Structure formats: C-alpha cells, structure tokens
C-alpha cells in the first residue's frame, strides 16, 4: 500500500539537494594558498598608527619591516590622497593643514591643502611653536650646527649659528639653546 510522504521528509530532501548542488561546487573553486617560506618573512610588515590631524581629515601610520626599511604614510580619510615617506620618522601634524617628518636626514613640510612640499637637508631635530605658526629646526652641515626659525611656508625668519644644543619649553612657547661661541 502506498503512503504519501510527509512534508518534513520532502523539506529535508530538498535542503540536502540544494546543499549538494549549490555549495559543494564552491569548495572546488577555493584558491590554494602558497606555503609561506622563511625567505619571504622580510616582505611582511606591522602597522603602527601614529597621529591624527586636528580636524580628523588626515592620519599617519608606519609600516615597520624586519629589515628596518620602515615607511611613513600620511593618508586623507575622505579621499584617496596619500603621501609616502620611505625610512621616515618624527612625523607630526601642525594644525589642520600641515604635516612634518624627517626622511633620510631630509626635513619635509607638506601643505595638505595645496600639496606643496618643502624640504630642508641635514635636520637633526625640530619642534613647533605653541601657536603652530613657526618651526624651529636644528641643522648640522659643513658650516656647523645652527637653528633656523621658519614659518609654515618655509620662509627663514631667523638663523642662529654655532648652536650645540637646544630645547623647547614644555609649553612650546619658548626655547633655550647653548652656543659654541
């Protein structure tokens, strides 16, 4: 005698057929991954977040590699604009529109609005004034060490020669320096 199948059995069979015919072919389409070898370790990096601009429109981060060829990135959070600085350090934002860093002994100031980049060689260290309108750079070249006070456009406002060291006040509204002469 013939018994009609229950609806639960029909649902179960339908589900199994759908699973076998739709999902199983996808398993064969997965990519096989390469085995990671020790000689490829130097290609890997670690991301370290650095700073965020005052208005949050720009971020900076480092990619650090095992071989110490680190790279500093400055990226616009809204658009695709990105600046890349190989072997850079001391990156920081000055207000909303400027970013500074030292890359391969080259001090760089970027106007993030216009894209204008100005660079100064042989900078040992730098600091910014409290009002973020001035940059104080300690420079060492063939003529000795000096301080240069510049505005954000790169115009040199004052040069102090024969500087053996300098230090900014904790509030960045004054600095002191020692001189060789």
Short mmCIF file of C-alpha atoms in Angstrom, two decimals:
data_model
loop_
_atom_site.label_atom_id
_atom_site.label_comp_id
_atom_site.label_asym_id
_atom_site.label_seq_id
_atom_site.Cartn_x
_atom_site.Cartn_y
_atom_site.Cartn_z
CA UNK A 1 0.00 0.00 0.00
CA UNK A 2 1.21 3.47 -0.93
CA UNK A 3 1.72 6.03 1.84
CA UNK A 4 2.10 9.69 0.94
CA UNK A 5 5.41 11.22 2.01
CA UNK A 6 5.41 13.57 4.85
CA UNK A 7 6.17 17.20 4.15
CA UNK A 8 9.09 17.19 6.58
CA UNK A 9 10.83 14.48 4.55
CA UNK A 10 10.30 16.48 1.38
CA UNK A 11 11.79 19.58 3.01
CA UNK A 12 14.76 17.58 4.25
CA UNK A 13 15.47 16.08 0.82
CA UNK A 14 15.13 19.47 -0.85
CA UNK A 15 17.57 21.02 1.57
CA UNK A 16 20.14 18.24 1.02
CA UNK A 17 19.87 18.54 -2.78
CA UNK A 18 20.26 22.31 -2.64
CA UNK A 19 23.25 21.98 -0.36
CA UNK A 20 24.95 19.40 -2.58
CA UNK A 21 24.33 21.19 -5.87
CA UNK A 22 24.93 24.76 -4.75
CA UNK A 23 27.54 24.66 -2.02
CA UNK A 24 29.73 21.71 -2.96
CA UNK A 25 30.88 23.15 -6.31
CA UNK A 26 32.10 26.23 -4.44
CA UNK A 27 34.54 24.12 -2.44
CA UNK A 28 36.39 23.27 -5.62
CA UNK A 29 36.73 26.94 -6.51
CA UNK A 30 38.74 28.00 -3.46
CA UNK A 31 42.28 29.11 -4.20
CA UNK A 32 45.08 27.03 -2.88
CA UNK A 33 47.46 29.17 -0.86
CA UNK A 34 51.21 29.19 -1.24
CA UNK A 35 53.19 27.85 1.64
CA UNK A 36 54.97 30.70 3.44
CA UNK A 37 58.73 30.29 3.40
CA UNK A 38 61.31 31.85 5.70
CA UNK A 39 62.88 33.77 2.81
CA UNK A 40 59.57 35.71 2.44
CA UNK A 41 59.47 36.96 6.06
CA UNK A 42 61.18 40.24 5.14
CA UNK A 43 58.17 41.14 2.96
CA UNK A 44 55.84 41.22 5.96
CA UNK A 45 55.24 44.35 7.99
CA UNK A 46 53.46 45.60 11.08
CA UNK A 47 51.20 48.66 11.03
CA UNK A 48 51.71 51.24 13.78
CA UNK A 49 49.25 54.15 13.94
CA UNK A 50 51.00 57.48 14.56
CA UNK A 51 48.88 60.66 14.57
CA UNK A 52 45.57 62.20 13.51
CA UNK A 53 45.22 65.78 12.29
CA UNK A 54 43.25 68.27 14.42
CA UNK A 55 40.17 68.02 12.21
CA UNK A 56 40.44 64.24 11.76
CA UNK A 57 40.77 64.50 7.98
CA UNK A 58 44.32 63.07 7.86
CA UNK A 59 46.02 60.14 9.59
CA UNK A 60 49.61 58.98 9.66
CA UNK A 61 50.89 55.46 10.24
CA UNK A 62 54.09 53.47 9.89
CA UNK A 63 54.68 50.16 8.20
CA UNK A 64 57.58 48.58 10.06
CA UNK A 65 59.59 45.83 8.42
CA UNK A 66 62.01 43.34 9.91
CA UNK A 67 64.87 44.82 7.84
CA UNK A 68 64.17 48.31 9.32
CA UNK A 69 63.18 49.86 5.97
CA UNK A 70 60.13 51.43 7.60
CA UNK A 71 57.74 53.61 5.65
CA UNK A 72 55.60 56.51 6.91
CA UNK A 73 52.21 57.12 5.27
CA UNK A 74 50.02 60.22 5.50
CA UNK A 75 46.52 59.48 4.23
CA UNK A 76 43.42 61.56 3.67
CA UNK A 77 40.49 59.89 5.46
CA UNK A 78 37.88 61.12 2.97
CA UNK A 79 39.65 60.92 -0.38
CA UNK A 80 42.31 58.60 -1.78
CA UNK A 81 45.18 61.10 -1.37
CA UNK A 82 48.26 59.55 0.26
CA UNK A 83 51.86 60.67 0.80
CA UNK A 84 54.60 58.06 1.27
CA UNK A 85 57.93 58.64 3.01
CA UNK A 86 60.43 55.76 3.00
CA UNK A 87 62.60 55.47 6.11
CA UNK A 88 60.82 58.41 7.77
CA UNK A 89 60.43 59.28 11.44
CA UNK A 90 59.28 62.10 13.73
CA UNK A 91 56.08 62.66 11.76
CA UNK A 92 53.52 65.03 13.22
CA UNK A 93 50.65 67.26 12.18
CA UNK A 94 50.83 71.01 12.63
CA UNK A 95 47.29 72.30 12.82
CA UNK A 96 44.79 71.10 10.24
CA UNK A 97 46.78 71.71 7.07
CA UNK A 98 50.45 70.78 7.57
CA UNK A 99 52.45 67.65 8.23
CA UNK A 100 56.15 67.36 9.02
CA UNK A 101 58.61 64.46 9.12
CA UNK A 102 62.27 63.59 8.71
CA UNK A 103 63.09 61.11 5.96
CA UNK A 104 66.69 60.12 5.21
CA UNK A 105 68.02 63.22 7.00
CA UNK A 106 65.67 65.43 4.96
CA UNK A 107 63.13 67.51 6.91
CA UNK A 108 59.87 67.80 4.96
CA UNK A 109 56.85 70.07 5.43
CA UNK A 110 53.70 69.32 3.43
CA UNK A 111 50.81 71.70 2.98
CA UNK A 112 47.99 69.13 2.95
CA UNK A 113 45.57 71.57 1.33
CA UNK A 114 47.71 72.63 -1.64
CA UNK A 115 50.03 69.61 -1.83
CA UNK A 116 53.11 71.87 -1.76
CA UNK A 117 56.16 70.13 -0.28
CA UNK A 118 59.25 71.92 1.02
CA UNK A 119 62.36 70.11 2.24
CA UNK A 120 65.46 71.03 4.23
CA UNK A 121 68.53 68.75 4.34
CA UNK A 122 70.63 67.83 7.40
CA UNK A 123 67.99 68.43 10.08
CA UNK A 124 68.89 66.77 13.39
CA UNK A 125 65.60 67.57 15.14
CA UNK A 126 62.78 70.09 15.03
CA UNK A 127 59.92 71.46 17.06
CA UNK A 128 56.93 73.72 16.54
CA UNK A 129 55.81 76.81 18.41
CA UNK A 130 52.78 76.81 20.69
CA UNK A 131 50.67 78.74 18.16
CA UNK A 132 51.77 76.30 15.40
CA UNK A 133 52.93 79.13 13.16
CA UNK A 134 56.69 78.56 13.43
CA UNK A 135 59.08 75.63 13.03
CA UNK A 136 62.42 75.57 14.84
CA UNK A 137 64.92 73.28 13.05
CA UNK A 138 68.31 72.23 14.40
CA UNK A 139 70.56 71.71 11.37
CA UNK A 140 74.06 70.27 11.08
CA UNK A 141 76.03 70.80 7.86
CA UNK A 142 79.61 71.62 6.79
CA UNK A 143 79.34 75.06 8.43
CA UNK A 144 78.45 73.58 11.84
CA UNK A 145 75.16 73.42 13.73
CA UNK A 146 72.54 76.14 13.59
CA UNK A 147 68.91 76.84 14.43
CA UNK A 148 66.53 78.06 11.75
CA UNK A 149 63.18 79.55 12.63
CA UNK A 150 60.81 79.36 9.66
CA UNK A 151 57.14 79.91 9.02
CA UNK A 152 54.97 77.10 7.65
CA UNK A 153 55.59 78.28 4.08
CA UNK A 154 59.33 77.63 4.52
CA UNK A 155 60.50 81.25 4.70
CA UNK A 156 63.52 81.57 7.02
CA UNK A 157 62.74 84.22 9.63
CA UNK A 158 65.88 83.88 11.75
CA UNK A 159 69.12 81.86 11.80
CA UNK A 160 71.20 81.29 14.94
CA UNK A 161 74.69 79.92 14.21
CA UNK A 162 77.03 77.74 16.31
CA UNK A 163 74.25 76.03 18.31
CA UNK A 164 75.49 72.99 20.23
CA UNK A 165 72.05 72.04 21.64
CA UNK A 166 68.52 73.39 22.01
CA UNK A 167 65.42 72.54 24.00
CA UNK A 168 61.81 73.71 23.76
CA UNK A 169 59.88 74.68 26.89
CA UNK A 170 57.18 72.20 27.99
CA UNK A 171 54.51 74.57 26.66
CA UNK A 172 56.35 75.17 23.34
CA UNK A 173 56.15 78.95 23.75
CA UNK A 174 59.93 79.44 24.24
CA UNK A 175 63.22 77.65 23.66
CA UNK A 176 66.74 77.72 25.06
CA UNK A 177 69.97 76.89 23.28
CA UNK A 178 73.66 76.61 24.02
CA UNK A 179 76.23 78.08 21.71
CA UNK A 180 79.82 77.08 20.92
CA UNK A 181 80.99 80.70 20.72
#
